[in-house]
Coordinates of C-alpha atoms in Angstrom, one line a residue:
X1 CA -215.6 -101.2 -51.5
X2 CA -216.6 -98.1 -49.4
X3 CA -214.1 -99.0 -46.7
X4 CA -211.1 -98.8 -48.6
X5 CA -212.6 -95.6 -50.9
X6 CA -212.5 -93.3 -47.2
X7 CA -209.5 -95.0 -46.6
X8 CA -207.9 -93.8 -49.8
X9 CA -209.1 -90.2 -49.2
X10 CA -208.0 -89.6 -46.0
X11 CA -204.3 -91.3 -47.1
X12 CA -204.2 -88.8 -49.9
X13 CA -206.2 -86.0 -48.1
X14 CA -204.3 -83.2 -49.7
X15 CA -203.1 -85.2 -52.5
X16 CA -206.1 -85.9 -54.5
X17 CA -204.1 -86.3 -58.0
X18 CA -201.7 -88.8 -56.8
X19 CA -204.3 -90.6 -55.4
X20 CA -206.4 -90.5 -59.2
X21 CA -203.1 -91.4 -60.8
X22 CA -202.8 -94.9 -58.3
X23 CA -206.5 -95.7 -59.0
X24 CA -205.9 -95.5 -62.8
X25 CA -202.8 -97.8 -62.5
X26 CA -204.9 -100.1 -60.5
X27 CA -208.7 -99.4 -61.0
X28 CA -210.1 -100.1 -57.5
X29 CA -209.7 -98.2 -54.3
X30 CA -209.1 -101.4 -52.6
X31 CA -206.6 -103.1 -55.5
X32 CA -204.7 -99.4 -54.6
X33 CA -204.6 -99.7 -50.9
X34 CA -203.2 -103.7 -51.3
X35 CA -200.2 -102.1 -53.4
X36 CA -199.3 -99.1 -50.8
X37 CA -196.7 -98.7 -48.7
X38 CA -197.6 -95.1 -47.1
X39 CA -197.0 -94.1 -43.7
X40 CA -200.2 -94.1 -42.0
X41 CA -202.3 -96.7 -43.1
X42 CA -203.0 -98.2 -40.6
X43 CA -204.3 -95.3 -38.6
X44 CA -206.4 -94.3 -41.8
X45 CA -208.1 -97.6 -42.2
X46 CA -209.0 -97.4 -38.6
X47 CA -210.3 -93.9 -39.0
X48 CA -212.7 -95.5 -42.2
X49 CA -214.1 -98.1 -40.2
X50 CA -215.3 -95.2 -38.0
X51 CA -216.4 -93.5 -40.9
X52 CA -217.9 -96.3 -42.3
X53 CA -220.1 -96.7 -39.1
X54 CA -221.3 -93.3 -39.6
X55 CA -222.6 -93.6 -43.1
X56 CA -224.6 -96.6 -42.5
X57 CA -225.9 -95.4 -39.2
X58 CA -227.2 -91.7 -41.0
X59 CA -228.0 -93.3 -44.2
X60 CA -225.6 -90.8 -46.2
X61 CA -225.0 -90.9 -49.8
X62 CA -221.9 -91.4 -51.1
X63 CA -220.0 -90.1 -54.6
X64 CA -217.0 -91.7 -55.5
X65 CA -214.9 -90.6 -58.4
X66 CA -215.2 -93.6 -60.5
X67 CA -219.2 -93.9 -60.1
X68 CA -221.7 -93.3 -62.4
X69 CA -223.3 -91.4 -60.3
X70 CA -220.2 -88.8 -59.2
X71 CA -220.7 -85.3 -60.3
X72 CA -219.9 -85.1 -64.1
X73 CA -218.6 -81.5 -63.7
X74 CA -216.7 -82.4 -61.1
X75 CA -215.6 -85.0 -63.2
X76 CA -213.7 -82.6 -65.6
X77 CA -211.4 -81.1 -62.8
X78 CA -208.1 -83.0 -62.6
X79 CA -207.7 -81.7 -58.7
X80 CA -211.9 -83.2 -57.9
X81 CA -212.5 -84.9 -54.5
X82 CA -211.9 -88.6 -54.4
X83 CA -215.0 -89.2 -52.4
X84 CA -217.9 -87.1 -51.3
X85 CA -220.4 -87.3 -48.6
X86 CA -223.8 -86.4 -49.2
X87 CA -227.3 -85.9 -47.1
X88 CA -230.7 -84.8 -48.6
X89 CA -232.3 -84.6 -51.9
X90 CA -229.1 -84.8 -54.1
X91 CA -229.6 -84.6 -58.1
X92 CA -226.1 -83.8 -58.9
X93 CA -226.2 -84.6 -62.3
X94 CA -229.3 -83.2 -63.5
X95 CA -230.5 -79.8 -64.6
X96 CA -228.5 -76.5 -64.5
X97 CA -226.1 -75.3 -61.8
X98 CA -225.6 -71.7 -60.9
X99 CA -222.9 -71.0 -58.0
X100 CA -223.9 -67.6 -56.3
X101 CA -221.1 -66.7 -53.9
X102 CA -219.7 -63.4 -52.4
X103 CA -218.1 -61.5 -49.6
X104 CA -218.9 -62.4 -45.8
X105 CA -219.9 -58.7 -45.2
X106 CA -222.5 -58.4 -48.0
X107 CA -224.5 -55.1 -48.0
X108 CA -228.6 -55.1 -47.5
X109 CA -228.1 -54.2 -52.4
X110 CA -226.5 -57.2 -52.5
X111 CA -228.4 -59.3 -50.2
X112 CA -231.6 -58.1 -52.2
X113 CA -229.6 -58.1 -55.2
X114 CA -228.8 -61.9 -54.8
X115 CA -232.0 -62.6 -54.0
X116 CA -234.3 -61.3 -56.9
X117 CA -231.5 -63.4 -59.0
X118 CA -232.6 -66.4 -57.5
X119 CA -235.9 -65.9 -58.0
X120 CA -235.7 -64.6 -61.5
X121 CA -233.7 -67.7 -62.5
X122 CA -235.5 -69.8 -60.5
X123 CA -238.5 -68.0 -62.6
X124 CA -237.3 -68.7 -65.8
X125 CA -235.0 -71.6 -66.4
X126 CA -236.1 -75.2 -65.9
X127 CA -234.8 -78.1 -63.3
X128 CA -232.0 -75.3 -61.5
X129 CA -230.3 -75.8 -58.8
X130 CA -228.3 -73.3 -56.5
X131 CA -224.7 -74.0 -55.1
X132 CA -223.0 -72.2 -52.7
X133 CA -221.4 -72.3 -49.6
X134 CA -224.0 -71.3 -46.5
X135 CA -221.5 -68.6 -45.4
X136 CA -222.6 -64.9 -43.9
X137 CA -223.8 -63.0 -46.2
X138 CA -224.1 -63.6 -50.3
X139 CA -223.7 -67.3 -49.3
X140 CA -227.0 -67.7 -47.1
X141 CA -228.7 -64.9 -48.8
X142 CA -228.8 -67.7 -52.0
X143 CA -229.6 -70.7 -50.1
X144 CA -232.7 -68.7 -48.3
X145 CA -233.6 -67.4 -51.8
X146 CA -233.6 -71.0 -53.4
X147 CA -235.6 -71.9 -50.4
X148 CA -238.2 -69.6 -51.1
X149 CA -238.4 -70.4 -54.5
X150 CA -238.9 -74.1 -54.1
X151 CA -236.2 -74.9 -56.1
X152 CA -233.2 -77.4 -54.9
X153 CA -229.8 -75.8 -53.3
X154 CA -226.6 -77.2 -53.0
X155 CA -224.4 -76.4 -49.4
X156 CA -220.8 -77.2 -50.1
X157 CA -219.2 -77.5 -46.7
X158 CA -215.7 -76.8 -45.6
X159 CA -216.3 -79.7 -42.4
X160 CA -218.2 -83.2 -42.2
X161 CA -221.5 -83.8 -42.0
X162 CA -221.5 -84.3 -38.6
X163 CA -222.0 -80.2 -37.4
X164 CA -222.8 -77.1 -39.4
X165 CA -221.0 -74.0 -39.6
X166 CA -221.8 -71.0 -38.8
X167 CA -224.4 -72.8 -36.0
X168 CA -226.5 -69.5 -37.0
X169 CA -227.2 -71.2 -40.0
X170 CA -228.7 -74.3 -39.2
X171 CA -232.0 -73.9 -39.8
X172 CA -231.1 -72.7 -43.3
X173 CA -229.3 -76.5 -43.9
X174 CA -232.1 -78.4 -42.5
X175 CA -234.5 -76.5 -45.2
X176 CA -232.2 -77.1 -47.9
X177 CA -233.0 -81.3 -47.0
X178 CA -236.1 -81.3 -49.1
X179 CA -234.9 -79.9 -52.2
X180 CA -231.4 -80.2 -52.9
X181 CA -228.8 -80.8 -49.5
X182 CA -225.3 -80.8 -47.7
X183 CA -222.3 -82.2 -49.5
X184 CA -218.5 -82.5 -48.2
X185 CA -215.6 -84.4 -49.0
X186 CA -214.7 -84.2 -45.1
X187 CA -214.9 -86.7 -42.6
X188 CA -217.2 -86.5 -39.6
X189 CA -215.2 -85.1 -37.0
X190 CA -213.9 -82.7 -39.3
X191 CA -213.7 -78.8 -38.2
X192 CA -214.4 -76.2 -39.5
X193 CA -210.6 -74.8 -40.0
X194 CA -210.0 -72.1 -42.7
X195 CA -207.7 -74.2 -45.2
X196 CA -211.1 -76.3 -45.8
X197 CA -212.8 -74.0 -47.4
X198 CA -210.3 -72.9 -49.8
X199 CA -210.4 -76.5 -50.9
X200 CA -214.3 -76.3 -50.4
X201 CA -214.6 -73.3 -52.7
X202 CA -212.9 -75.6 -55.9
X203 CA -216.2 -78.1 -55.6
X204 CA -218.5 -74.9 -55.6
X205 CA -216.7 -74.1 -59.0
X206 CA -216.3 -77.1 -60.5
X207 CA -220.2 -78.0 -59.7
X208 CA -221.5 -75.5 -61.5
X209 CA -222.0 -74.3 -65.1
X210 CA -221.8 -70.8 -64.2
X211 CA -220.3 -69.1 -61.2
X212 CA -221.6 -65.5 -60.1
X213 CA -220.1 -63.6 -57.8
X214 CA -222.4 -61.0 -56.7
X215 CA -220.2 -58.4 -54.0
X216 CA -216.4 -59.1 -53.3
X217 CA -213.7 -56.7 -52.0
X218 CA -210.4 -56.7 -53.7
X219 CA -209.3 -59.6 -52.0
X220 CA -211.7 -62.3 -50.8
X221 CA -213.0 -66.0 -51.1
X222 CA -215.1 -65.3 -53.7
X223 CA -212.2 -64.5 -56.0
X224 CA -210.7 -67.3 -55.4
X225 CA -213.2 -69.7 -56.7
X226 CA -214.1 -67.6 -59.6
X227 CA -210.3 -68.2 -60.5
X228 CA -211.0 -71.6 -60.4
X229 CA -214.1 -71.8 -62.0
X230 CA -211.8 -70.0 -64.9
X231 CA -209.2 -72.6 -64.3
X232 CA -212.2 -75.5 -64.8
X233 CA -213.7 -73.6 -68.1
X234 CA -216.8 -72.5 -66.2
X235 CA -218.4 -69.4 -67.1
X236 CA -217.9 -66.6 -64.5
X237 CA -220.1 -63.7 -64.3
X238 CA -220.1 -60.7 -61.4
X239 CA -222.8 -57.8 -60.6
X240 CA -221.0 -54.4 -61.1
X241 CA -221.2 -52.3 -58.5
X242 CA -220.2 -48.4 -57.7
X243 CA -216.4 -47.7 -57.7
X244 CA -216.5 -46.1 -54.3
X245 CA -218.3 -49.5 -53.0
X246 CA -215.7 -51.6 -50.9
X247 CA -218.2 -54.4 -51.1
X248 CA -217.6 -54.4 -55.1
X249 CA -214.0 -53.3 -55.5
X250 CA -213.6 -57.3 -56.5
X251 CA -216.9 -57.4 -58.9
X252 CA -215.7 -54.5 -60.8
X253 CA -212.2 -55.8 -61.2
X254 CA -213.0 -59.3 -62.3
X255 CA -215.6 -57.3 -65.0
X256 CA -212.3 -54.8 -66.1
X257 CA -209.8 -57.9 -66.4
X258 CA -212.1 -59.8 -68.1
X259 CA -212.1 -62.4 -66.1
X260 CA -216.3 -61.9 -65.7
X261 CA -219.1 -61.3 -67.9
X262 CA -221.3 -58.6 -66.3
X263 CA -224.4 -58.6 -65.4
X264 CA -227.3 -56.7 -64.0
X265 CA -230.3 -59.2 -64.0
X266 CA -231.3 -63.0 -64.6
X267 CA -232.0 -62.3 -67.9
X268 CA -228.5 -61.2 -68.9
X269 CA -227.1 -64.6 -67.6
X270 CA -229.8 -66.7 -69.5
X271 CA -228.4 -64.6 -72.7
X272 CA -225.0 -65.6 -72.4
X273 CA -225.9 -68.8 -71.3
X274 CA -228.0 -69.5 -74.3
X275 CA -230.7 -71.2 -72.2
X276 CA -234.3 -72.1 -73.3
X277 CA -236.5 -70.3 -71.0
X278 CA -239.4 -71.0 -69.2
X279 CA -242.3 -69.9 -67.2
X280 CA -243.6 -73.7 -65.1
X281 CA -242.2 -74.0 -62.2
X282 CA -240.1 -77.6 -61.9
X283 CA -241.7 -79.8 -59.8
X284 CA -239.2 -81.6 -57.8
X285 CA -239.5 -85.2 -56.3
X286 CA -239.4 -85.8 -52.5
X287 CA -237.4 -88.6 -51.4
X288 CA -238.3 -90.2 -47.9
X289 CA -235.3 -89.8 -46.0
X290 CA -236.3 -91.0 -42.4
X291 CA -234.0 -93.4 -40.6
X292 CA -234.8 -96.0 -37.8
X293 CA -234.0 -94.9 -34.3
X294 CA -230.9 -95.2 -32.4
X295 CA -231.5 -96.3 -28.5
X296 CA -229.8 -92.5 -28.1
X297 CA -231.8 -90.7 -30.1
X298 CA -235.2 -92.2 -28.8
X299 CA -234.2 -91.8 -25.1
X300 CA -233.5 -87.7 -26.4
X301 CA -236.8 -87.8 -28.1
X302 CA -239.0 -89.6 -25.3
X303 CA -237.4 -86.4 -22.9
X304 CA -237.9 -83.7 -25.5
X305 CA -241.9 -85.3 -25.7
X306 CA -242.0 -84.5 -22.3
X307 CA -242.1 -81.0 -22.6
X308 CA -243.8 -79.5 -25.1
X309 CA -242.1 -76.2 -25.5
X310 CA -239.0 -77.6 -25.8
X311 CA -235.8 -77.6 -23.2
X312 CA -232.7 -76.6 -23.3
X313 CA -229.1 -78.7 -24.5
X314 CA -227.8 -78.5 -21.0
X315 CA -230.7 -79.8 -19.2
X316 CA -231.3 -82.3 -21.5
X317 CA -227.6 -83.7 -20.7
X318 CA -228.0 -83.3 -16.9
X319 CA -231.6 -85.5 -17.6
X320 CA -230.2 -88.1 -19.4
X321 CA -226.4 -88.4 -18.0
X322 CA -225.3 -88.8 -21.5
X323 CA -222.2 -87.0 -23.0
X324 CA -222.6 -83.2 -24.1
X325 CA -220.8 -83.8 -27.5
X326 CA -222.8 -87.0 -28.1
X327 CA -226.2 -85.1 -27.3
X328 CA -225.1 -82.1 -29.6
X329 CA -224.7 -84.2 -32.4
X330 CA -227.3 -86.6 -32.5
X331 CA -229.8 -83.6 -32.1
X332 CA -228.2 -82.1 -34.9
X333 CA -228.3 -85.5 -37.2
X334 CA -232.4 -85.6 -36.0
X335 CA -232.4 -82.0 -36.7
X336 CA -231.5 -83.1 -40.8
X337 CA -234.5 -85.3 -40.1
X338 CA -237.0 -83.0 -39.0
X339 CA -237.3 -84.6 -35.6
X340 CA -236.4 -82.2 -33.6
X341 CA -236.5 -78.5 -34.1
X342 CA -233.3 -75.6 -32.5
X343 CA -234.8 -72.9 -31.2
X344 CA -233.4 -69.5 -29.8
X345 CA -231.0 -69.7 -26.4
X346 CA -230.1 -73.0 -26.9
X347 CA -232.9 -74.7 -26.7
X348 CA -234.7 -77.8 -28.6
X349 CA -238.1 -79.1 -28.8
X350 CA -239.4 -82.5 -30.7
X351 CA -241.5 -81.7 -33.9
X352 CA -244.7 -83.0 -33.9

């Protein structure tokens, strides 16, 4: 039962292999929770039912770690999520998964660099999707990339589906709906906070079949979950760079430990790889994923109809009377359906 699967992951939160070792003494999320005796319980089946709410209401997917249909990879990784959240076009389990990740502060190289990757793979091997993490820099410069290749990408976020971070970004999410989508093992009400996407960074790994890291420093995020990718038996590769690039210090010392393959091009990732090759494009199913109405979101769509070029957040809560937060975040939720579209300065107009 999906009540007592949130439950169970926000109990065991930061616990996640305590949690698998009660679920294999008992089998069932719920047959679990009856034979617990933890200290907030209570509080975390209240916070489910919350939770709960929110899934129905947004019509999110959901991946729990005894499904069928969990990620497989993810499967292999003794420290994987209990339960993740999921919005868009999800195919977790099919095709080939390439990780792209890198430093925050990526150069225009290894923007470009990262891009003509994408688009070379995206070229040449069959049903691929892209995973990363929709950060500044090597992050987004993937996720635009696999957007303009048609092919699907994965956002791995460090916070619940109820926001997205950076906000700069958002646009970027919403276009990554229609062929691949978000995925979290957060809450909504989650934020943002920095210890979330260290955790984050272990499902980009263990998603993918191979993990490049394209521009790191010496120290850096990116490291991390290539370690961890290593840890998971992934295959980690990383773009060389010079020796007097900061941007690269991390590259080029993952490629002289021998802790990455290196590589210059698509091509020399297919080699190691081993994969067949091919020149079709994938053509990629699209999934209606329009939801009815809340009595919220029409009275925010009936005022956004009302002016055509759009108005802006604060006006739309001094117009209506209803709460800022709650106004934020349904127009972000009928953002991920293409009902409403962010603009510049803060403001919002309805798609037509």
């Amino acid at each position: 039962m999906l009540l007592y699967q949130i439950a169970l992951s926000l109990l065991f939160e930061k616990r996640n292999r305590v949690a698998l070792q009660w679920l294999d003494k008992y089998g069932s999320a719920e047959e679990a929770w009856h034979h617990l005796t933890e200290k907030g319980m209570g509080e975390a089946l209240q916070r489910a039912e919350r939770e709960l709410a929110f899934v129905e209401k947004h019509r999110i997917s959901t991946y729990w770690c005894q499904d069928e249909g969990y990620p497989f990879r993810l499967r292999q990784c003794p420290d994987r999520p209990l339960l993740l959240f999921g919005k868009g076009n999800l195919r977790v389990n099919e095709g080939k998964m390439v990780s792209v990740v890198g430093t925050r502060n990526a150069t225009d190289r290894g923007k470009e660099l990262t891009r003509q990757l994408v688009l070379d793979l995206a070229q040449r091997v069959p049903n691929l999707t892209i995973v990363s993490g929709l950060a500044y820099g090597i992050d987004v410069a993937a996720h635009r990339a696999a957007i303009e290749a048609g092919i699907p990408t994965l956002v791995v976020l460090g916070h619940g589906l109820d926001r997205i971070y950076p906000a700069l970004h958002r646009n970027v999410a919403v276009a990554t709906l229609e062929h691949g989508g978000l995925l979290t093992e957060y809450v909504s009400g989650t934020r943002p906070d920095p210890w979330h996407f260290v955790a984050r960074d272990r499902v980009i790994a263990g998603l993918a079949d191979a993990v490049v890291v394209v521009e790191s420093k010496a120290k850096g995020g990116a490291l991390i979950t290539a370690q961890m990718a290593s840890d998971y038996d992934r295959e980690v590769f990383a773009c060389p760079g010079r020796p007097s690039d900061e941007q690269s210090q991390g590259c080029n010392s993952l490629i002289r430990k021998q802790k990455a393959q290196l590589i210059t091009c698509a091509d020399d990732l297919i080699e190691a790889m081993n994969w067949t090759t091919a020149a079709a494009p994938v053509q990629t199913e699209i999934v209606d994923l329009t939801t009815p109405l809340t009595d919220v979101q029409r009275t925010l769509l009936d005022k956004l109809h009302e002016q055509e070029d759009g108005l802006h957040v604060n006006m739309i809560v001094m117009e209506t009377g209803l709460d800022y937060a709650q106004v934020s975040n349904e127009l972000m939720m009928m953002e991920m359906e293409g009902l409403v579209k962010s603009l510049p300065g803060g403001m919002v107009r309805a798609m037509k």
